[in-house]
Backbone as a ProteinNet text record, in pm:
[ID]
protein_1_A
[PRIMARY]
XXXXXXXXXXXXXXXXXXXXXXXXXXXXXXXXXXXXXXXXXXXXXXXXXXXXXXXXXXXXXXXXXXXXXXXXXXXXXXXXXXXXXXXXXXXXXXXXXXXXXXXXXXXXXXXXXXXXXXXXXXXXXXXXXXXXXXXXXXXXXXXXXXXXXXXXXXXXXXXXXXXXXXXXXXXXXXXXXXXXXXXXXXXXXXXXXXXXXXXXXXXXXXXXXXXXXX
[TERTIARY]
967.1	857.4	913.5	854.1	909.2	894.1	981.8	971	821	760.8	678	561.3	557	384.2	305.9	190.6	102.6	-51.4	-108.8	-176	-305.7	-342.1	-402	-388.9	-264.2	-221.8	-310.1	-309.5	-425.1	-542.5	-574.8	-744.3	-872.5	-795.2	-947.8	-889.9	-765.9	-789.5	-811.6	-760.7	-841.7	-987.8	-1025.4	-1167.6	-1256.1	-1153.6	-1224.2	-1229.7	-1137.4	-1122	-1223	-1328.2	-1423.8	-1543.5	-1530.1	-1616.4	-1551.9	-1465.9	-1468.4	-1491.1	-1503	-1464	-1382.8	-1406.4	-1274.9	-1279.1	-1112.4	-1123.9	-1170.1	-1175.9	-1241.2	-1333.7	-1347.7	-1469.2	-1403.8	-1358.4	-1275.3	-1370.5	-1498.1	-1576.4	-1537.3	-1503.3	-1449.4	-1341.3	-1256.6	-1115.4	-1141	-1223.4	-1221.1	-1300.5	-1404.6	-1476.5	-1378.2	-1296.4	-1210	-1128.4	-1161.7	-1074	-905.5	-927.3	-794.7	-713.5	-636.3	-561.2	-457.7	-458.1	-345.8	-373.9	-216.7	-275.7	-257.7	-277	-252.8	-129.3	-47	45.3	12.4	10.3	-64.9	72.7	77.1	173.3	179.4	247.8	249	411.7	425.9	558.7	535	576.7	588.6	709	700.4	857.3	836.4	913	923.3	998	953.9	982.9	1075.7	1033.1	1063.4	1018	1059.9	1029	1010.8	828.8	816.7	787.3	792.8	753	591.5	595.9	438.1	343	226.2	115.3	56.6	-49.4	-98.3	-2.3	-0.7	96.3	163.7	286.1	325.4	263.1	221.8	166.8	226.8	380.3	443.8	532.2	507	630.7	634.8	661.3	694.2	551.9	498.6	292.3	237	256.3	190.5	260.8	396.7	445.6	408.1	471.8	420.4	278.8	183.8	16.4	53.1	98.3	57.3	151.5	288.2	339.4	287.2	182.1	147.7	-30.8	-98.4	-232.6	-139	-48	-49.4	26.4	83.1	155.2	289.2	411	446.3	566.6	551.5	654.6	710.6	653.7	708.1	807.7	904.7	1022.4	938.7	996.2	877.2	990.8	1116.6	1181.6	1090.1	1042.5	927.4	812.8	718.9	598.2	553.7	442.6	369.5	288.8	189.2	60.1	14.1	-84.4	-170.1	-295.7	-353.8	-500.4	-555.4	-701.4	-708.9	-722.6	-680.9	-620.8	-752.6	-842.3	-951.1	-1057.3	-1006.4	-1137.1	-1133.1	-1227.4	-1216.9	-1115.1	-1045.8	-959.6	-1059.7	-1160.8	-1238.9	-1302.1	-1266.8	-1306.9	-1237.3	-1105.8	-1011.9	-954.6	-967.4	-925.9	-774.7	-668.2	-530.2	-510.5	-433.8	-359.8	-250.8	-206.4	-91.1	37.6	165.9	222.9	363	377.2	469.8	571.2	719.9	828.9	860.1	884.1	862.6	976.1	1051.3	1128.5	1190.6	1174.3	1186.9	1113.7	997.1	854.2	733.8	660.1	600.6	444.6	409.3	261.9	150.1	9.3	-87.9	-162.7	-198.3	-325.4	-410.5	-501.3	-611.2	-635.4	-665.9	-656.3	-816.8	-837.8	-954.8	-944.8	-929.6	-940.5	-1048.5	-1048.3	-1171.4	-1229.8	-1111.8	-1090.4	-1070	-1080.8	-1007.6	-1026.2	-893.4	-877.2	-836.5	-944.4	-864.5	-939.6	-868.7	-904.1	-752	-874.5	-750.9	-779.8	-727	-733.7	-584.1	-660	-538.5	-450.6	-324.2	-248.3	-263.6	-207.5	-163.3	-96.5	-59.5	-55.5	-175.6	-253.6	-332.9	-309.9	-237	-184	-262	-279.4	-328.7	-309	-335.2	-215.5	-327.3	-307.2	-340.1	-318	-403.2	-406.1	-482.1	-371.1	-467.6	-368.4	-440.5	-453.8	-568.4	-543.1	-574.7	-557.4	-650.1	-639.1	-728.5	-609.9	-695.7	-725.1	-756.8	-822.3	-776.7	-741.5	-744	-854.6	-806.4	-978	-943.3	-1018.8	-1007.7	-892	-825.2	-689.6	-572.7	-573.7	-419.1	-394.2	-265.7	-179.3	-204.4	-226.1	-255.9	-418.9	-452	-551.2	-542.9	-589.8	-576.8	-594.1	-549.7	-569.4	-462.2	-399.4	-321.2	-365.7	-261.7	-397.9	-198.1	-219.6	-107.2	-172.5	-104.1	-161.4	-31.7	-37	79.6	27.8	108.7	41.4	144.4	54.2	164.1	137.4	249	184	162.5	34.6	74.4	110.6	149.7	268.8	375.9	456.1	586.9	639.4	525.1	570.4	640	597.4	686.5	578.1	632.9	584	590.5	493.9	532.6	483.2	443.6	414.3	400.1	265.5	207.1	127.7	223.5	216.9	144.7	-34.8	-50.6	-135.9	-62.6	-156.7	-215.4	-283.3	-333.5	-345.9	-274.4	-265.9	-221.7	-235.1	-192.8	-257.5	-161.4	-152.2	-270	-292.3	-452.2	-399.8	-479.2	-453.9	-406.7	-291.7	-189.1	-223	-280	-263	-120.8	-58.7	70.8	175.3	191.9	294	410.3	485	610.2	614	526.1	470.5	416.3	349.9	313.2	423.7	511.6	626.2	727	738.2	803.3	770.2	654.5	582.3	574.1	581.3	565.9	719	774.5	961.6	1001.3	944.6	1008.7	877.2	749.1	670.7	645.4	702.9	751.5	843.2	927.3	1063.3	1010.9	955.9	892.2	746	727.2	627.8	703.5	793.6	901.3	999	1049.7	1110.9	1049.7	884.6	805.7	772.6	755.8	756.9	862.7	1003.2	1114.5	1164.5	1138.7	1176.4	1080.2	981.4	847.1	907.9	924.8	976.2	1091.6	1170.5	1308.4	1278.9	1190.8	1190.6	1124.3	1009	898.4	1003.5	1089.1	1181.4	1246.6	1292.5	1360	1281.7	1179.6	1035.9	1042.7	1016.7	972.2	1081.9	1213.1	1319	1352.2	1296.1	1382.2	1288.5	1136.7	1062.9	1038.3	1083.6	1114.2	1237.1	1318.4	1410.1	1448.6	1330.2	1297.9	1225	1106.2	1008.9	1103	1218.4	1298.7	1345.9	1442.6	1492.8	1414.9	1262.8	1178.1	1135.6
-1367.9	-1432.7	-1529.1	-1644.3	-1747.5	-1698.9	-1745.9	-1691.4	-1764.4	-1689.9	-1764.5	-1812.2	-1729.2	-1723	-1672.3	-1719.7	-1610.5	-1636.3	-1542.4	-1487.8	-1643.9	-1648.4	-1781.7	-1877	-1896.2	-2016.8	-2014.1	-1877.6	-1850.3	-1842.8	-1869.4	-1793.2	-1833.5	-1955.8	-2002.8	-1915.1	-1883.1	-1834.3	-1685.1	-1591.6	-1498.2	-1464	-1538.5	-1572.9	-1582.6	-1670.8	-1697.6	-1557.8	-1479.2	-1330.3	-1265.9	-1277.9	-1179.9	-1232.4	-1373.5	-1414	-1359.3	-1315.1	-1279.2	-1084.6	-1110.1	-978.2	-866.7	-738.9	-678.1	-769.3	-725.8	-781.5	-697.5	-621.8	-460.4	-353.8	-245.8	-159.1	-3.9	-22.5	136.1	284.8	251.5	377	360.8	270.5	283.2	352.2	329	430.4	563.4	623.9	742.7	807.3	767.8	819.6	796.9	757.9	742.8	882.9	943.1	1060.6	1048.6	961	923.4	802	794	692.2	674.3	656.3	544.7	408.2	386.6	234.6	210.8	290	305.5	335.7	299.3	329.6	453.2	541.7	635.7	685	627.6	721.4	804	871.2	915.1	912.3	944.9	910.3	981.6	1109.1	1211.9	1210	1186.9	1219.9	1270.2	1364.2	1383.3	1250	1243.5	1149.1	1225.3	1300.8	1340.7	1501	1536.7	1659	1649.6	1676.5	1701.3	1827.3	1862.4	2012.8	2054.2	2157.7	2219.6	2148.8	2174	2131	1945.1	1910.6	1775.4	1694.2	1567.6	1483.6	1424.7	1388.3	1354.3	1239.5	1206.9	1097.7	899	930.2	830.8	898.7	996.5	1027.7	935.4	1049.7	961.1	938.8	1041	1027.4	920.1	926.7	818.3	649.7	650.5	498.7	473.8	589.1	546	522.4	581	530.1	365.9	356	219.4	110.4	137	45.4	46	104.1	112.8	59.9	47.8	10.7	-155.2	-188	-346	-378.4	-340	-312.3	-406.5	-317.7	-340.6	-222.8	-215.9	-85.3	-124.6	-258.6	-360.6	-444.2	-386.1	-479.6	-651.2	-698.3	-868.7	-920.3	-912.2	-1009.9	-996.6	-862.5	-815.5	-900.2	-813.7	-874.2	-844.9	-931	-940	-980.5	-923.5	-981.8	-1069.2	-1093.2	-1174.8	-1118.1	-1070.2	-1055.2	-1084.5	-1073.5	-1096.2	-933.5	-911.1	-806.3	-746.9	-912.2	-813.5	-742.9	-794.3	-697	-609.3	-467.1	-339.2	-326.7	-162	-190.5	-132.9	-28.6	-75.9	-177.8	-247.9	-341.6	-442.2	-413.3	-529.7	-631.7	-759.1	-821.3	-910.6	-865.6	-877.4	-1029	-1136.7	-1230.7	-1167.3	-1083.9	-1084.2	-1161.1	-1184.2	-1255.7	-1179.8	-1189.1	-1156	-1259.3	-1197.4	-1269.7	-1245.2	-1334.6	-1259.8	-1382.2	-1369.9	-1432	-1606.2	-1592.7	-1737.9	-1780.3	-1708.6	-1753.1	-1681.3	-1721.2	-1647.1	-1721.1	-1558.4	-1562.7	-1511.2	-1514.2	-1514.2	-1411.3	-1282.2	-1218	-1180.1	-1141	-1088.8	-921.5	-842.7	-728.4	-700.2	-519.4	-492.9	-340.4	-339.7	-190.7	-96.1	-19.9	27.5	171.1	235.7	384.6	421.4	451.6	499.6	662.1	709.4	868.2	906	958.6	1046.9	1186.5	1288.2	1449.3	1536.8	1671.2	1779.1	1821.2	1918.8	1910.1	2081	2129.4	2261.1	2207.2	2260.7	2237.7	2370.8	2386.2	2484.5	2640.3	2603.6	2721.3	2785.4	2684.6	2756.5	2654.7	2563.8	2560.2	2385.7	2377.6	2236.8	2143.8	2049.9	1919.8	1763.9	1684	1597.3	1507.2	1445.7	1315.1	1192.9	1088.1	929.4	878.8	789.4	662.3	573.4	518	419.5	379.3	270.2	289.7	109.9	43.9	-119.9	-105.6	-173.3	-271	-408.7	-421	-525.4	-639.9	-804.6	-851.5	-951.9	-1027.1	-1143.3	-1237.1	-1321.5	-1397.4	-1274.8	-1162.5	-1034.6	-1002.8	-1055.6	-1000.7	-894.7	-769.2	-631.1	-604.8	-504.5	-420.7	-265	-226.4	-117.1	-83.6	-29.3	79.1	152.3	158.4	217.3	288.6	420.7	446.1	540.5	489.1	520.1	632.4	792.8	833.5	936.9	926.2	1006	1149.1	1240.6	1373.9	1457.1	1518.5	1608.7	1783.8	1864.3	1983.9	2040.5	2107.1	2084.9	2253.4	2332.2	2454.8	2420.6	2347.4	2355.5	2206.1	2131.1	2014.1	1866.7	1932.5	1812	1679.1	1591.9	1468.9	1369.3	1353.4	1303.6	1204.9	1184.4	1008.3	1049.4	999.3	1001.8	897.5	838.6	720.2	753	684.3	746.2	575.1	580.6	449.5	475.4	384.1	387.2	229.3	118.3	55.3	-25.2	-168.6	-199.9	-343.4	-453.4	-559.3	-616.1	-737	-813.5	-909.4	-992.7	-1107.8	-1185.3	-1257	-1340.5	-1482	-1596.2	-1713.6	-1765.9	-1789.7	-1818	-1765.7	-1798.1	-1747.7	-1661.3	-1745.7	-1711.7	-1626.5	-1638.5	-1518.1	-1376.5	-1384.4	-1291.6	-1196	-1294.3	-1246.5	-1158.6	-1272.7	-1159.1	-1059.4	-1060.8	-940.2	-793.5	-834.7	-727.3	-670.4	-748.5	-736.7	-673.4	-683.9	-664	-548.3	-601.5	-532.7	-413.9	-347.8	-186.3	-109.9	-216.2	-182.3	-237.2	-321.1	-415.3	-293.5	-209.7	-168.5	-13.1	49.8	153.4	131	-44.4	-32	-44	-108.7	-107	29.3	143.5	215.8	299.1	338.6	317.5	287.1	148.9	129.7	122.8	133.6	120.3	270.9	415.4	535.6	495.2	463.4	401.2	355	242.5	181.4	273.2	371.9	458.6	562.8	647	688.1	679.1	560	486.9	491.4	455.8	381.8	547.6	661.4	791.1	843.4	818.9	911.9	853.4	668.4	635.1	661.3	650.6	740.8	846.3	948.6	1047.6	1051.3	1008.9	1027.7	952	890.8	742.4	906.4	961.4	1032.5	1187	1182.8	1304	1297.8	1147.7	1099.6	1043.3	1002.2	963.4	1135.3
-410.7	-481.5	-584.4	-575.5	-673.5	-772.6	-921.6	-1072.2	-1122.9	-1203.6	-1307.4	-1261.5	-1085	-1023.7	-1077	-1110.6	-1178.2	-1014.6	-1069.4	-967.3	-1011.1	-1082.8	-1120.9	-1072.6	-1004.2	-919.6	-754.9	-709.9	-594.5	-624.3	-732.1	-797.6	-692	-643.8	-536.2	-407.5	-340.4	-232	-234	-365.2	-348.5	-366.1	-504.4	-405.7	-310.9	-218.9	-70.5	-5.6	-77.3	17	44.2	-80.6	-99	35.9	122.7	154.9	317.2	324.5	517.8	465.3	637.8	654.5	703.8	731.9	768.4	934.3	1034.7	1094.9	1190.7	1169.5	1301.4	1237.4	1302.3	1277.2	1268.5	1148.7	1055.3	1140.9	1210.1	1249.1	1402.3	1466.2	1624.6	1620.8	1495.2	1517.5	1484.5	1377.2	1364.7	1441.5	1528.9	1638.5	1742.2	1750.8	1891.1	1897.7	2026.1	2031.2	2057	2139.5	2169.6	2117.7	2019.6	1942.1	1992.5	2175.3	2209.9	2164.1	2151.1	2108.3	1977.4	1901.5	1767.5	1709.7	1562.6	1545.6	1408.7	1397.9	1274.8	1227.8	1090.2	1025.9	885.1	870.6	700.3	685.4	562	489.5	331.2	332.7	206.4	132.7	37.1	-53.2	-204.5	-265.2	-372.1	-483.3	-571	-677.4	-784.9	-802.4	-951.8	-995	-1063.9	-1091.2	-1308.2	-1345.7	-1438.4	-1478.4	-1599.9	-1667.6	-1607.6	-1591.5	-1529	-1636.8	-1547.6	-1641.2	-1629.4	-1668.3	-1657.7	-1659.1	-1613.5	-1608.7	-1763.7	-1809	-1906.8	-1906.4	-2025.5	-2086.1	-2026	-2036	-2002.7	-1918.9	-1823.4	-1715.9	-1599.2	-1519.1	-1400.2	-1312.5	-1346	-1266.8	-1296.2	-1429.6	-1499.2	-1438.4	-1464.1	-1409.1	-1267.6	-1198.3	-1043.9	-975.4	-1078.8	-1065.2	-1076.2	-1219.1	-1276.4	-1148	-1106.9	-994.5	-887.4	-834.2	-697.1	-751.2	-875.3	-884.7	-879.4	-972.5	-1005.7	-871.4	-772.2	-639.2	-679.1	-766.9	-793.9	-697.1	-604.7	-539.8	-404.7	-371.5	-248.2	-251.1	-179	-202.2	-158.4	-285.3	-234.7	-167.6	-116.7	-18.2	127.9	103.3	244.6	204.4	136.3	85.4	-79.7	-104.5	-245.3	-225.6	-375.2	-386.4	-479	-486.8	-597.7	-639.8	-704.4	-717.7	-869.2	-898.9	-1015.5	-1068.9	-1165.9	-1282.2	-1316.9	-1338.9	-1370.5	-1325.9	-1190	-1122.8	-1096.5	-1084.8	-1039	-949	-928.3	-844.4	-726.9	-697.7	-596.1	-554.7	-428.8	-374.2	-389.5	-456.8	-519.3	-373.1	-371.2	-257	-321.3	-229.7	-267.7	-148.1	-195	-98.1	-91.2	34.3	80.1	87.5	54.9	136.3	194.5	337.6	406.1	493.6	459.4	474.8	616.7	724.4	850.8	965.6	1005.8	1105.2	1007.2	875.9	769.6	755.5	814.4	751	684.4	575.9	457.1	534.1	545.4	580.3	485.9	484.7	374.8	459	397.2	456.3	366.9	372.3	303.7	306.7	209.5	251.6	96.4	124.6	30.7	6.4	-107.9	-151.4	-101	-29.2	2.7	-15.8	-94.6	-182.1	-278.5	-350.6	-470.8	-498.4	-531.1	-532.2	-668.4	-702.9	-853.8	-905.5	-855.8	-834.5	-844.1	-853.7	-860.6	-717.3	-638.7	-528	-507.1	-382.1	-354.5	-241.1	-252.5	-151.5	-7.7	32.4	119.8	103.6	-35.6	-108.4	-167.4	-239.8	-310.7	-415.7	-456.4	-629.5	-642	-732.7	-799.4	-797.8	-708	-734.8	-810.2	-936.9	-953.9	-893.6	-784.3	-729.9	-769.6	-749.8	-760.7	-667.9	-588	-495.4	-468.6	-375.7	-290.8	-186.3	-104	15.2	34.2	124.6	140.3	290.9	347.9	501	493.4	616.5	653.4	709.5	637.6	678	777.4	811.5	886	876.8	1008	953.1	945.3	941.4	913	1074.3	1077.5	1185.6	1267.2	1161.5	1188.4	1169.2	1235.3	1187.3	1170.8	1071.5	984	828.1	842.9	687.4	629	519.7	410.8	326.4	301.8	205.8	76.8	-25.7	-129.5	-201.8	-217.7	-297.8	-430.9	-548.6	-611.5	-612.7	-637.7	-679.4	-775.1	-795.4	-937	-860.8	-853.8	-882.3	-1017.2	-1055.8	-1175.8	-1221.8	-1077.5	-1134.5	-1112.6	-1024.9	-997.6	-1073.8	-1086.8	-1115.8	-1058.2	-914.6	-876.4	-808.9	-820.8	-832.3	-696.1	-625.8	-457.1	-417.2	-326.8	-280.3	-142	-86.4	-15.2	105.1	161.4	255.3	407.1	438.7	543.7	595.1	720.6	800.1	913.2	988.8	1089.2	1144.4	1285.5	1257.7	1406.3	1429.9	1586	1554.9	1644.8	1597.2	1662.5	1588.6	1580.1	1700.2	1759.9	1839.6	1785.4	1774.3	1740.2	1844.1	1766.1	1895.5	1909.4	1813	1872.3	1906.3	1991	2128.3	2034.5	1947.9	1912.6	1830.2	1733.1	1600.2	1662.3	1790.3	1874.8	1900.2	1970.6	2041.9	1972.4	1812.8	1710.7	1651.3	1657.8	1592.5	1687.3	1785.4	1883.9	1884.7	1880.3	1858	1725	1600.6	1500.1	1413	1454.2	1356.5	1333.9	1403.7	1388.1	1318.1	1324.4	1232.3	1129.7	1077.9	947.2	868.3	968	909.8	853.2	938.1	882.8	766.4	725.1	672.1	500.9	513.6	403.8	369.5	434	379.6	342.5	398.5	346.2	217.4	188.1	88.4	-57.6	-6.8	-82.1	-177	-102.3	-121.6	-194	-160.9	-280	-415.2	-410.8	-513	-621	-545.2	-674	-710.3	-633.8	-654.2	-821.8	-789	-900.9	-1057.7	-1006.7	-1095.6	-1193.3	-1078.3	-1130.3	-1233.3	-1133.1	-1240	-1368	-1377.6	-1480.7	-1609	-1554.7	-1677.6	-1723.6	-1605.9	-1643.9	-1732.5	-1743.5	-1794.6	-1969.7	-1952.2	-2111.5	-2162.8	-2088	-2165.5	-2228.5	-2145.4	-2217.8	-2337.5	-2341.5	-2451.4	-2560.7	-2548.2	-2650.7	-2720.1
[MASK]
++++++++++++++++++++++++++++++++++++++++++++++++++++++++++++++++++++++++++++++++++++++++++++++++++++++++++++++++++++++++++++++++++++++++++++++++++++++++++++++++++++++++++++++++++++++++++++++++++++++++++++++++++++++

């Protein structure tokens, strides 16, 4: 991402976002019994480990909410966004941009969830969750859904990340972008979440580790 973009510089094309729509029908897939065809994934990892109990004020719960609401957890040599700050983050419409064969493409995407609850695991025990979850709209490569969520336990304390898609490529008119995408966009979509997990990683331990020493 160039230095010293501000999201203001797109202000008219995210805008325009709010005026298409998704590019498919989110209720054909979940009524579909059978999801050949589909690429569905999740991607779980621990972050960090804080003291039992509600999340620290400035730990690691707390930062990794705030990098994944401002989507600040994407390696941008892959992709980045733009949106305006001030709008709700339900319904928030993000300009994509993705780095793809030396070339930087524009999609449109829309918040279409927002998660913030306590919730039991499989044990039995408490876990504080917040996420989110966008769609894809008209004009995106792909069609599907993301959905980011952090969680805390809040007996054991540990702190995780929660990556789940559902997802299969849109009609591509040109030939060559087609061609690469079918070639690469699999590995492009494993390695965003990959590293997406790296970077919060990072994000989690290093505030965990500011909030010890403060």
């Amino acid at each position: 991402m160039a230095k010293n973009v501000t999201w203001q510089q797109y202000q008219k094309q995210i805008q325009e976002l709010a005026t298409l729509d998704f590019n498919y029908d989110e209720k054909m897939y979940h009524a579909a019994k059978d999801k050949r065809g589909w690429f569905v994934d999740r991607y779980e990892a621990t972050l960090a480990i804080e003291p039992e109990g509600p999340p620290l004020q400035n730990g690691a719960f707390a930062a990794v909410k705030q990098t994944i609401q401002l989507y600040q957890f994407a390696n941008p040599k892959l992709i980045y966004a733009f949106f305006d700050p001030e709008q709700p983050l339900l319904g928030r419409n993000m300009l994509m941009f993705a780095h793809f064969s030396g070339f930087t493409f524009q999609f449109g995407v829309r918040v279409v969830a927002v998660t913030e609850e306590v919730r039991k695991n499989k044990l039995g025990e408490d876990l504080q969750v917040w996420g989110y979850a966008y769609r894809t709209l008209k004009g995106h490569f792909e069609i599907g859904e993301i959905r980011f969520e952090v969680t805390k336990n809040l007996k054991t304390g540990e702190v995780a990340i929660d990556i789940s898609a559902y997802s299969k490529p849109d009609r591509i008119p040109n030939f060559f972008f087609r061609s690469g995408f079918k070639l690469f966009g699999r590995s492009l979509q494993k390695y965003f979440a990959h590293s997406s997990i790296r970077r919060l990683q990072k994000v989690a331990k290093t505030a965990l580790r500011h909030n010890v020493v403060s």
